[in-house]
GROMACS .gro file of C-alpha atoms in nm:
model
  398
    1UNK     CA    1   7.539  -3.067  13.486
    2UNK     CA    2   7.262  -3.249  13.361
    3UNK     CA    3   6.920  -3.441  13.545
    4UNK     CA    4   6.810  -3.788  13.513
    5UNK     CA    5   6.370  -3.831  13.448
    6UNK     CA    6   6.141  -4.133  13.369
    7UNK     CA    7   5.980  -4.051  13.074
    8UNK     CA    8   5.686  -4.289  12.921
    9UNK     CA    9   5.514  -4.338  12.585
   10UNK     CA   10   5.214  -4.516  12.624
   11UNK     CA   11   5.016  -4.370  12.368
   12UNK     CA   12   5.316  -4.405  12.126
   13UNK     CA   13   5.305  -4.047  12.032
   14UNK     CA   14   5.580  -3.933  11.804
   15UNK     CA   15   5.787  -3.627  11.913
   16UNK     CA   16   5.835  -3.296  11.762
   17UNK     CA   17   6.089  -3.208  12.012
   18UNK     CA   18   6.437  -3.032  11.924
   19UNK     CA   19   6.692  -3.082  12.155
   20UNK     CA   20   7.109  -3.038  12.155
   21UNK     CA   21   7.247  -3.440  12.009
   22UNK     CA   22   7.519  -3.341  12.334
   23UNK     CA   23   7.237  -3.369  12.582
   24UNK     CA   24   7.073  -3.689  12.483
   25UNK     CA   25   7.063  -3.808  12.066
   26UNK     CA   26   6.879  -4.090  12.127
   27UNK     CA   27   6.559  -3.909  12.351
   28UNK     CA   28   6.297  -3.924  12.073
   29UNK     CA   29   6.384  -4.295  11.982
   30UNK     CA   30   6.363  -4.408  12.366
   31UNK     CA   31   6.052  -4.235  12.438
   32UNK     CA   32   5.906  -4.355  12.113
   33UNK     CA   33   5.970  -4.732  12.202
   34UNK     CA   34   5.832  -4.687  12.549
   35UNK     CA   35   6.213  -4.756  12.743
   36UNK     CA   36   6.169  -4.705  13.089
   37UNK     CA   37   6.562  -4.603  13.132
   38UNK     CA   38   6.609  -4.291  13.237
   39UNK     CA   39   6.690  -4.017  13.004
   40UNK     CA   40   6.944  -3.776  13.065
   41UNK     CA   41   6.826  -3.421  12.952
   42UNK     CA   42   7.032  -3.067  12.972
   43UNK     CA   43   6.866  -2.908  13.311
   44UNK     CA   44   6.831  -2.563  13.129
   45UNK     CA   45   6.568  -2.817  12.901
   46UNK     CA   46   6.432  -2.972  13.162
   47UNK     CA   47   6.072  -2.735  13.248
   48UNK     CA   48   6.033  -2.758  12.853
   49UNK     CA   49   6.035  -3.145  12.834
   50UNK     CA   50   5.792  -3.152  13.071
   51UNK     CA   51   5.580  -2.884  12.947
   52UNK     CA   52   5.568  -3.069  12.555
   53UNK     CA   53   5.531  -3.413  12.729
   54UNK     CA   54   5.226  -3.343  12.929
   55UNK     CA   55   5.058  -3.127  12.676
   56UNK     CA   56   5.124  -3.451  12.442
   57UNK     CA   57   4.922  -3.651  12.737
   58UNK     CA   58   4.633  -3.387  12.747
   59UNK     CA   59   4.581  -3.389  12.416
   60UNK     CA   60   4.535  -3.768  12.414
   61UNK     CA   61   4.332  -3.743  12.675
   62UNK     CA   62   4.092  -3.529  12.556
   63UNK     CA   63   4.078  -3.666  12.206
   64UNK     CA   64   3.820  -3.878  12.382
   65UNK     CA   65   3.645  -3.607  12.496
   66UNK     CA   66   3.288  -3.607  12.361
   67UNK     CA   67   3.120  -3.301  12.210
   68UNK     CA   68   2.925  -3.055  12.384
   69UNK     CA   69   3.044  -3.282  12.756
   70UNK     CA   70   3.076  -3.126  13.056
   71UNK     CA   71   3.374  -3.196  13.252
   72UNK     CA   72   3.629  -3.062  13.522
   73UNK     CA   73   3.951  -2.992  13.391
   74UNK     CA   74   4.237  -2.738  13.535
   75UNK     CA   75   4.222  -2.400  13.456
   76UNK     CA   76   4.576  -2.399  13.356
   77UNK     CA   77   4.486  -2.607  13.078
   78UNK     CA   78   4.263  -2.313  12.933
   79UNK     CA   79   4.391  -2.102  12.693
   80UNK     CA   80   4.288  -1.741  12.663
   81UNK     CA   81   4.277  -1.541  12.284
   82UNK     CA   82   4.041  -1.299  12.305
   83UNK     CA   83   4.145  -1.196  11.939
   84UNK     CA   84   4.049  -1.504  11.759
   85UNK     CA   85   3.796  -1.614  11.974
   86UNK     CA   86   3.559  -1.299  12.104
   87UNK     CA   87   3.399  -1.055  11.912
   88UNK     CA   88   3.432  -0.825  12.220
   89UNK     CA   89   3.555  -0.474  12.113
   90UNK     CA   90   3.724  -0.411  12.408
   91UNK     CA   91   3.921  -0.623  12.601
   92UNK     CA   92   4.257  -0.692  12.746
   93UNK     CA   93   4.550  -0.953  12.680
   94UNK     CA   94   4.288  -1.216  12.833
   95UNK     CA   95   3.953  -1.120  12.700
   96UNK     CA   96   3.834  -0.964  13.067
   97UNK     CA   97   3.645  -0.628  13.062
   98UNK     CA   98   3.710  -0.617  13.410
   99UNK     CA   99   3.353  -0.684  13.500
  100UNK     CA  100   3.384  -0.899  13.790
  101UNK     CA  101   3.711  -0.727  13.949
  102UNK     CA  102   3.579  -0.645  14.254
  103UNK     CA  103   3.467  -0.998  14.365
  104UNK     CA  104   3.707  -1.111  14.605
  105UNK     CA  105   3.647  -1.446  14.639
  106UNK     CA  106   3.527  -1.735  14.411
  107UNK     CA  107   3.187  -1.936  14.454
  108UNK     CA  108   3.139  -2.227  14.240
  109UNK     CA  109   2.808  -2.254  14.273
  110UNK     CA  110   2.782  -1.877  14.049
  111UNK     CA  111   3.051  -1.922  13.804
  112UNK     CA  112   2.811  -2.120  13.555
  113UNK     CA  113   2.974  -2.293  13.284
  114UNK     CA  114   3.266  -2.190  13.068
  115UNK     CA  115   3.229  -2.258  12.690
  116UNK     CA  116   3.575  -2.394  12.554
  117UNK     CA  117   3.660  -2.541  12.231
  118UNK     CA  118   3.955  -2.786  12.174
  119UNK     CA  119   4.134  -2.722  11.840
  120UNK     CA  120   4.200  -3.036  11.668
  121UNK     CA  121   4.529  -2.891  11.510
  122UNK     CA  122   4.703  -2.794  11.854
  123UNK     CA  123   4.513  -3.011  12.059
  124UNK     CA  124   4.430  -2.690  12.287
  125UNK     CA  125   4.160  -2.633  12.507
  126UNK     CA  126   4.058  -2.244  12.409
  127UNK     CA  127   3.815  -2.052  12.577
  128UNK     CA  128   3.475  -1.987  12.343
  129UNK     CA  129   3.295  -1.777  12.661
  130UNK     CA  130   3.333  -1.676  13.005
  131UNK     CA  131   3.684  -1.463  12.976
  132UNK     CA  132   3.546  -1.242  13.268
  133UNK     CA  133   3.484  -1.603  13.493
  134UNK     CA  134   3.823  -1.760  13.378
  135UNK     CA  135   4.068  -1.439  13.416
  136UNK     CA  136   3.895  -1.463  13.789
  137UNK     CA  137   3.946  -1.813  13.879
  138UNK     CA  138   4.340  -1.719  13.786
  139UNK     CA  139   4.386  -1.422  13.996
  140UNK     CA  140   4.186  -1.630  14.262
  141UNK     CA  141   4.415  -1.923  14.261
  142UNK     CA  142   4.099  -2.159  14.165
  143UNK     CA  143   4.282  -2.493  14.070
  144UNK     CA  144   4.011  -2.653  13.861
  145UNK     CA  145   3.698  -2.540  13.660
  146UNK     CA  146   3.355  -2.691  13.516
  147UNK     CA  147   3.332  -2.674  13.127
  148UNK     CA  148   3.140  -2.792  12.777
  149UNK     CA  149   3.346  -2.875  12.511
  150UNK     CA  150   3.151  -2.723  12.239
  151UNK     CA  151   3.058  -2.826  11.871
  152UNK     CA  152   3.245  -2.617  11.600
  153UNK     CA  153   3.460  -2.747  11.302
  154UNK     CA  154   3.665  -2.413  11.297
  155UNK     CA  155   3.741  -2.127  11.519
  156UNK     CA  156   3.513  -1.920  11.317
  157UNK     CA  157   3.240  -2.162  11.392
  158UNK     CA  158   3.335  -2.138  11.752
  159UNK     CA  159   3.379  -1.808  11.805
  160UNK     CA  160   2.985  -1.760  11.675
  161UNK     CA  161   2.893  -2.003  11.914
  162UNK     CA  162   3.036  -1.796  12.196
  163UNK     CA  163   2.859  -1.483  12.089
  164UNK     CA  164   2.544  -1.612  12.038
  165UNK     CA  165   2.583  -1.755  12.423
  166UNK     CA  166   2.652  -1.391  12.525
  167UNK     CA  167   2.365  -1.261  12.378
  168UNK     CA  168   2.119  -1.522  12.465
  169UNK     CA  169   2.241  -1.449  12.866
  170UNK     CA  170   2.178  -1.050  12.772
  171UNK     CA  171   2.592  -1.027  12.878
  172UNK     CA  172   2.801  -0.814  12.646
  173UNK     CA  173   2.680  -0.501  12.515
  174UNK     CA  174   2.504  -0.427  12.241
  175UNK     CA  175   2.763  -0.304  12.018
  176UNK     CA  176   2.911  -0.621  12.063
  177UNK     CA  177   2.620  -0.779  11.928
  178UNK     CA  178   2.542  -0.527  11.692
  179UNK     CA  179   2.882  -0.626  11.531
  180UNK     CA  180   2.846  -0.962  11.521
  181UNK     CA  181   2.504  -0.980  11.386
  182UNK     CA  182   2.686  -0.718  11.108
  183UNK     CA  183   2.943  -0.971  11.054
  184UNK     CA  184   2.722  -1.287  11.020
  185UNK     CA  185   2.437  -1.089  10.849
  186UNK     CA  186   2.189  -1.154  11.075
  187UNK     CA  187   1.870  -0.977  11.120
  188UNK     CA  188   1.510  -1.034  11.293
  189UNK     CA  189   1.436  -1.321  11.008
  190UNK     CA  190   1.707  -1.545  11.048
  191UNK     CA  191   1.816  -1.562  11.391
  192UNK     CA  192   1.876  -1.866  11.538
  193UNK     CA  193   1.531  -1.952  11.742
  194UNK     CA  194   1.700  -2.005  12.089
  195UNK     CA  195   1.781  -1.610  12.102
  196UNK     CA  196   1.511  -1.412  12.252
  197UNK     CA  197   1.506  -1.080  12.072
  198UNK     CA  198   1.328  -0.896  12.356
  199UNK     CA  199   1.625  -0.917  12.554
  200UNK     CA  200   1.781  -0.526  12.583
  201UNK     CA  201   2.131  -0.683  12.424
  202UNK     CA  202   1.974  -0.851  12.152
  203UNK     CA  203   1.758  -0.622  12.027
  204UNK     CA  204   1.973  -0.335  12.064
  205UNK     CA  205   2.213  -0.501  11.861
  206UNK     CA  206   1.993  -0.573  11.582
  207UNK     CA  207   1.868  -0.198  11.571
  208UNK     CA  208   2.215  -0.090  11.527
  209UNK     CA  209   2.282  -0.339  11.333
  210UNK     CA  210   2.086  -0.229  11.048
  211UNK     CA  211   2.287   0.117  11.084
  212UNK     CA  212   2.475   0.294  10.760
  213UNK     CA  213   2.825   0.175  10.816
  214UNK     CA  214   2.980   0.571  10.900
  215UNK     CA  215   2.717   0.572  11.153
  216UNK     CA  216   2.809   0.260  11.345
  217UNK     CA  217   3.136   0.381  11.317
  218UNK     CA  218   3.028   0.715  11.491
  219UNK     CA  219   2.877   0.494  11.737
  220UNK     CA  220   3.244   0.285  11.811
  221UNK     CA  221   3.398   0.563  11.800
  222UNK     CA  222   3.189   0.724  12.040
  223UNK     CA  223   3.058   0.996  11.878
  224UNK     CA  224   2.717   0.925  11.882
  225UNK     CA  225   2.487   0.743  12.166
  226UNK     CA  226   2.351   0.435  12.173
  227UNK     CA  227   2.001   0.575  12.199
  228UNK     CA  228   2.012   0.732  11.910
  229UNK     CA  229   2.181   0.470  11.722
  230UNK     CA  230   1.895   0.238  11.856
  231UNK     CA  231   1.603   0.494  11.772
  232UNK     CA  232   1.777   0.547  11.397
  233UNK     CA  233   1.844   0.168  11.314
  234UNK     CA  234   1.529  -0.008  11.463
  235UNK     CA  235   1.297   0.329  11.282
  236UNK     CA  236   1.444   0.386  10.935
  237UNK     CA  237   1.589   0.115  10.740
  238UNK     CA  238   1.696   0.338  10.426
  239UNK     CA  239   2.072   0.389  10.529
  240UNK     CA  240   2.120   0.703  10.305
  241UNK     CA  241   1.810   0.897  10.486
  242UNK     CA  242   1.980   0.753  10.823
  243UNK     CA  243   2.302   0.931  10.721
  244UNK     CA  244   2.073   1.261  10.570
  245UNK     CA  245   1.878   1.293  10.871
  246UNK     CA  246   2.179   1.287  11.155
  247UNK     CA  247   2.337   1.491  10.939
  248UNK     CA  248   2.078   1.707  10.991
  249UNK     CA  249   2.066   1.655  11.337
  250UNK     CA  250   2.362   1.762  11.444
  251UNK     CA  251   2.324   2.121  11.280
  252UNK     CA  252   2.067   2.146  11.584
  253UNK     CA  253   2.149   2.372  11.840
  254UNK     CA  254   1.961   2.190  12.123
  255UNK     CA  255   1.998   1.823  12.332
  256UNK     CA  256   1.724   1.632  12.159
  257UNK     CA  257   1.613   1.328  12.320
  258UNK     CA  258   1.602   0.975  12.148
  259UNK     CA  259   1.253   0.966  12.157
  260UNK     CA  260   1.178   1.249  11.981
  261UNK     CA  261   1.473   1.100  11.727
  262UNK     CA  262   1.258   0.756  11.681
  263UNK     CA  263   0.949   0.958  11.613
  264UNK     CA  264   1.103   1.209  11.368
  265UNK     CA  265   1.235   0.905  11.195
  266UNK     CA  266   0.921   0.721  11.200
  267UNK     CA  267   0.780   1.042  11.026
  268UNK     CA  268   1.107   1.078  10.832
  269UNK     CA  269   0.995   0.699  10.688
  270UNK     CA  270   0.589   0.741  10.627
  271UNK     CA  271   0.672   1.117  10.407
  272UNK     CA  272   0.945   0.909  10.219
  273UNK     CA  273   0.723   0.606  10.141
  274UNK     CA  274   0.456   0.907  10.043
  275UNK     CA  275   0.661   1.028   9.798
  276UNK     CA  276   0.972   0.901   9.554
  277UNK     CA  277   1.287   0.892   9.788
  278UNK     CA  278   1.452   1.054   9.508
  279UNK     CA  279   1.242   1.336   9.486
  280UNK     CA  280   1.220   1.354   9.883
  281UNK     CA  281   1.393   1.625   9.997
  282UNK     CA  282   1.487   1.575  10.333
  283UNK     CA  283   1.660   1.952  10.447
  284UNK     CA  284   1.296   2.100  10.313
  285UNK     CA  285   1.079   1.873  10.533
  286UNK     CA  286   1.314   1.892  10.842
  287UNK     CA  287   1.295   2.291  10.771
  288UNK     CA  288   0.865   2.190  10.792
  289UNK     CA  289   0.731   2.192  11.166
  290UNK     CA  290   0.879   1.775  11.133
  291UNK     CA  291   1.063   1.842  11.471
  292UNK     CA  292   0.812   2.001  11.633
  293UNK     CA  293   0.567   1.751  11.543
  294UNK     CA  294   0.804   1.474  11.695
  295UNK     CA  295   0.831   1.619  11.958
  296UNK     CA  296   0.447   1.659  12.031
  297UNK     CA  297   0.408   1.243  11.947
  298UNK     CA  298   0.738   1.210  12.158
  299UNK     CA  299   0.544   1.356  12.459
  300UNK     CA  300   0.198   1.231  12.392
  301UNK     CA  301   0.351   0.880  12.408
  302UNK     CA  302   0.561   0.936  12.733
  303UNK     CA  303   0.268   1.050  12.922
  304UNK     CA  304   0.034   0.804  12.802
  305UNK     CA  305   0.284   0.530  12.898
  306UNK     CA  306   0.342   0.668  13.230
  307UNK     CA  307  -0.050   0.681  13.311
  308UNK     CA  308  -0.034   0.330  13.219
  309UNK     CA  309   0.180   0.213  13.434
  310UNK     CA  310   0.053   0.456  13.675
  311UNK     CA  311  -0.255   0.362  13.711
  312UNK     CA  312  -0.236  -0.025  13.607
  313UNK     CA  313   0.035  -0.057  13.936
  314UNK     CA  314  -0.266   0.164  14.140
  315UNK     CA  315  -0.476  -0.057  14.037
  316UNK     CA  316  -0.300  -0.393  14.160
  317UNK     CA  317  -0.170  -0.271  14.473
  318UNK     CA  318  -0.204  -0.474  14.739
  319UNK     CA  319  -0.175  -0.158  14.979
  320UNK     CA  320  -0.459   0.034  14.829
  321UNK     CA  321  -0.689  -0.093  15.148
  322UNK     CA  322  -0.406   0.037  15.406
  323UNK     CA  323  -0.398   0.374  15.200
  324UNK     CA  324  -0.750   0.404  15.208
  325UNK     CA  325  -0.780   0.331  15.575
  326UNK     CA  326  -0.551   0.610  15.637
  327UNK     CA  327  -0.751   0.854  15.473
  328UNK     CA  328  -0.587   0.825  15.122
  329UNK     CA  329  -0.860   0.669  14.873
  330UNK     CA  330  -0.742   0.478  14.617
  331UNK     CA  331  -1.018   0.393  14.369
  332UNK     CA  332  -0.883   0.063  14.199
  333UNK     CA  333  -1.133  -0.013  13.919
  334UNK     CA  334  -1.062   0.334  13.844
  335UNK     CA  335  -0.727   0.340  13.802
  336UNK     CA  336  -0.766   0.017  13.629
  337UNK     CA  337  -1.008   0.195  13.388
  338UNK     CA  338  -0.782   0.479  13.349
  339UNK     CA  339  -0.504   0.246  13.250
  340UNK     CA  340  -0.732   0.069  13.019
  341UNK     CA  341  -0.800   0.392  12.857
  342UNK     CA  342  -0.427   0.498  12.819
  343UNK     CA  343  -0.347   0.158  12.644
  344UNK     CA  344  -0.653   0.192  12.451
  345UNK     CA  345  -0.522   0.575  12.347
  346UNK     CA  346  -0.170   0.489  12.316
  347UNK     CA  347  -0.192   0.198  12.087
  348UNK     CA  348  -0.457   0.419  11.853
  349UNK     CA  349  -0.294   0.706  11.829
  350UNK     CA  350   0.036   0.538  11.764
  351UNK     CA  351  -0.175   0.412  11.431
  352UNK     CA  352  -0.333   0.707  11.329
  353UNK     CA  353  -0.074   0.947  11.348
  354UNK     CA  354   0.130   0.786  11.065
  355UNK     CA  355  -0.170   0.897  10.821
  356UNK     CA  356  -0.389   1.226  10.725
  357UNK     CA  357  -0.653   1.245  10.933
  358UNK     CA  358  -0.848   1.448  11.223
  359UNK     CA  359  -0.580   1.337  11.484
  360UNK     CA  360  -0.246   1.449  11.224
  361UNK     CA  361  -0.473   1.754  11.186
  362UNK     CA  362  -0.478   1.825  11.517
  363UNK     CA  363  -0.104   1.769  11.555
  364UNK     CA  364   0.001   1.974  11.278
  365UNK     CA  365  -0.113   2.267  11.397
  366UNK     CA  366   0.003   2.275  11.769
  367UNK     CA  367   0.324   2.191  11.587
  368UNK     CA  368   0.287   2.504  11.429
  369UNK     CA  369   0.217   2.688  11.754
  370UNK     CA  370   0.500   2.517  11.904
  371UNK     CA  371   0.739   2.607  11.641
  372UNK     CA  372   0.625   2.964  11.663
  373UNK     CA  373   0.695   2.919  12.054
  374UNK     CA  374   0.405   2.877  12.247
  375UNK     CA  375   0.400   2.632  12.514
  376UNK     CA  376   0.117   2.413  12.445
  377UNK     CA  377   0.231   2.044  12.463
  378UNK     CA  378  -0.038   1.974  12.734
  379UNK     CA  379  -0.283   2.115  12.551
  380UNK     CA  380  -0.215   1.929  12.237
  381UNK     CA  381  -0.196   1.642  12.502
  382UNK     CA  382  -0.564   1.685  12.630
  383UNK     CA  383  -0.689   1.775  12.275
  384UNK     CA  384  -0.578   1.425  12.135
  385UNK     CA  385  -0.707   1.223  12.463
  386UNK     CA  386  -1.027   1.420  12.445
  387UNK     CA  387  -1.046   1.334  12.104
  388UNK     CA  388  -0.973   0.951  12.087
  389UNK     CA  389  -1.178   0.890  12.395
  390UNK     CA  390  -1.484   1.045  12.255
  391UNK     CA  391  -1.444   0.873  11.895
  392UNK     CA  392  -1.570   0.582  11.741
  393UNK     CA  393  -1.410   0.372  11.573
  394UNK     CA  394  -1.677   0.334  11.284
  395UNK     CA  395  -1.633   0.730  11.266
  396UNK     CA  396  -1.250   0.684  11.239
  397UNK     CA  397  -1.313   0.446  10.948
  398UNK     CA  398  -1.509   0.708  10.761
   0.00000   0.00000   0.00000
């Protein structure tokens, strides 16, 4: 039993099609001269005919496609390979992380654009970014999508393109981007200008980035947190006194917080740059009071901060007048001096305590008390404030 179709050649394509002489010998010379007698194909043939004719069609038609246009083209025209094309950890068959799985129904006017790239030796349209969007619009029934054709000789090229899009729009995660800036060699100097590195993703990723390669791989592998991947890559770029001191760190008994990581490496950093790093000897200063002196610039920091913001939101309050009608008094330019002062405090002490002086004096020995167990982190607290507050600056220069 066979089926009689109309098949046309307009563009003159030549076929690449394999089919039984039995059903029809002659198929790929009628098609090719643009007959318009019907062709008599095998039925069990016939879905796959129609399949490699209008992909044939597509691709012609978007040969004319012009880079980096947007246009509206069916989604079951987009192709999904997360392996080639997404540098995505995690994902599924189709790329999706499963992000958007709970929306229930599609609106056009949120799904943005998705980044696709045509490969000129299939002729396929291939999604570059938005895995999450398309895998939606499928298991919505969404017939037809809006998309720009991107600029990219190779996948490779592609593929970059797509990731730099995700971190740009702070979507991904940061080990995502913390591999692909690994991959591309990438730092702070020579990213492309269009990425903002405040963004949490970006600059995340370039922190951990800059990681020894066994730790990032504790960090896939889960084995160590971001935070303190963040607070060890963006703090101390020697990789061997990265892999020394979480060595180190994990022979601790006790939680401790990335904070107090960042500033240990900070101090970690300034004692190495004092001395030869091959003569440093990293298990005698962590055996010092180093931790307990991290942790008392750990908490000196977080407080100051917090008065900051404190007092600086006091201070701008629109509500202080209701407050103080109702028997609270708020004293704005106060709090806005206070805040002053905690910037002013933060941002010195964050200078001075990187070198020998009255303030490192002062911290070394309530790290001592500390390390001998006394609870005197306020006090060492009020003892710096006091201190910076009352200062000069000519006197710190002397």
């Amino acid at each position: 039993m066979s089926q009689q179709l109309h098949f046309f050649n307009p563009s003159q394509t030549e076929l690449d099609l394999e089919l039984p002489k039995r059903g029809n010998p002659n198929f790929k010379n009628k098609y090719f001269a643009g007959k318009t007698k019907p062709v008599r194909i095998p039925i069990a043939l016939v879905n796959q005919v129609q399949n490699y004719l209008e992909s044939l069609e597509i691709g012609n038609q978007q040969s004319f496609i012009p880079e980096n246009e947007v246009c509206k083209i069916s989604v079951t025209l987009l192709k999904l390979d997360p392996k080639r094309f997404q540098y995505k950890l995690v994902h599924g068959s189709t790329g999706s992380t499963g992000s958007l799985r709970e929306i229930k129904q599609w609106d056009s006017n949120l799904a943005g654009l998705i980044l696709v790239w045509r490969d000129p030796f299939d002729r396929k349209t291939y999604v570059v970014n938005g895995h999450n969007r398309v895998t939606l619009a499928m298991n919505l029934g969404v017939s037809d999508l809006w998309v720009r054709y991107i600029n990219a000789d190779t996948d490779i090229e592609a593929r970059a393109i797509g990731a730099l899009a995700n971190i740009a729009d702070d979507n991904g995660t940061a080990i995502d981007a913390g591999k692909f800036f690994r991959d591309r060699k990438l730092s702070a100097g020579n990213l492309p200008k269009n990425i903002d590195m405040k963004k949490t993703i970006c600059s995340q990723g370039l922190a951990i980035a800059n990681l020894h390669d066994d730790l990032f791989d504790y960090l896939v592998q889960g084995e160590m947190s971001l935070a303190i991947a963040v607070a060890i890559g963006e703090t101390l770029p020697d990789r061997d006194l990265q892999v020394d001191l979480y060595e180190l760190l994990k022979k601790e008994r006790r939680n401790i917080s990335a904070d107090v990581i960042r500033e240990l490496a900070d101090i970690v950093l300034n004692a190495s740059r004092q001395n030869s790093v091959t003569l440093f000897d990293l298990g005698c200063f962590m055996a010092s009071n180093a931790l307990q002196l991290a942790e008392l610039q750990a908490y000196i920091k977080q407080r100051l901060s917090r008065d900051r913001r404190l007092f600086r939101t006091v201070a701008k309050s629109r509500n202080a007048e209701s407050l103080s009608r109702a028997n609270n008094h708020i004293d704005r330019d106060k709090s806005a001096q206070i805040a002053d002062e905690s910037d002013y405090v933060l941002r010195l002490f964050d200078e001075l305590k990187a070198y020998k002086n009255s303030v490192t004096l002062l911290l070394n020995e309530f790290a001592d008390r500390l390390g001998n167990g006394e609870n005197c982190k306020d006090d060492c607290y009020t003892a710096i404030c006091e201190y910076l507050t009352s200062v000069t600056l000519r006197d710190l220069a002397a």
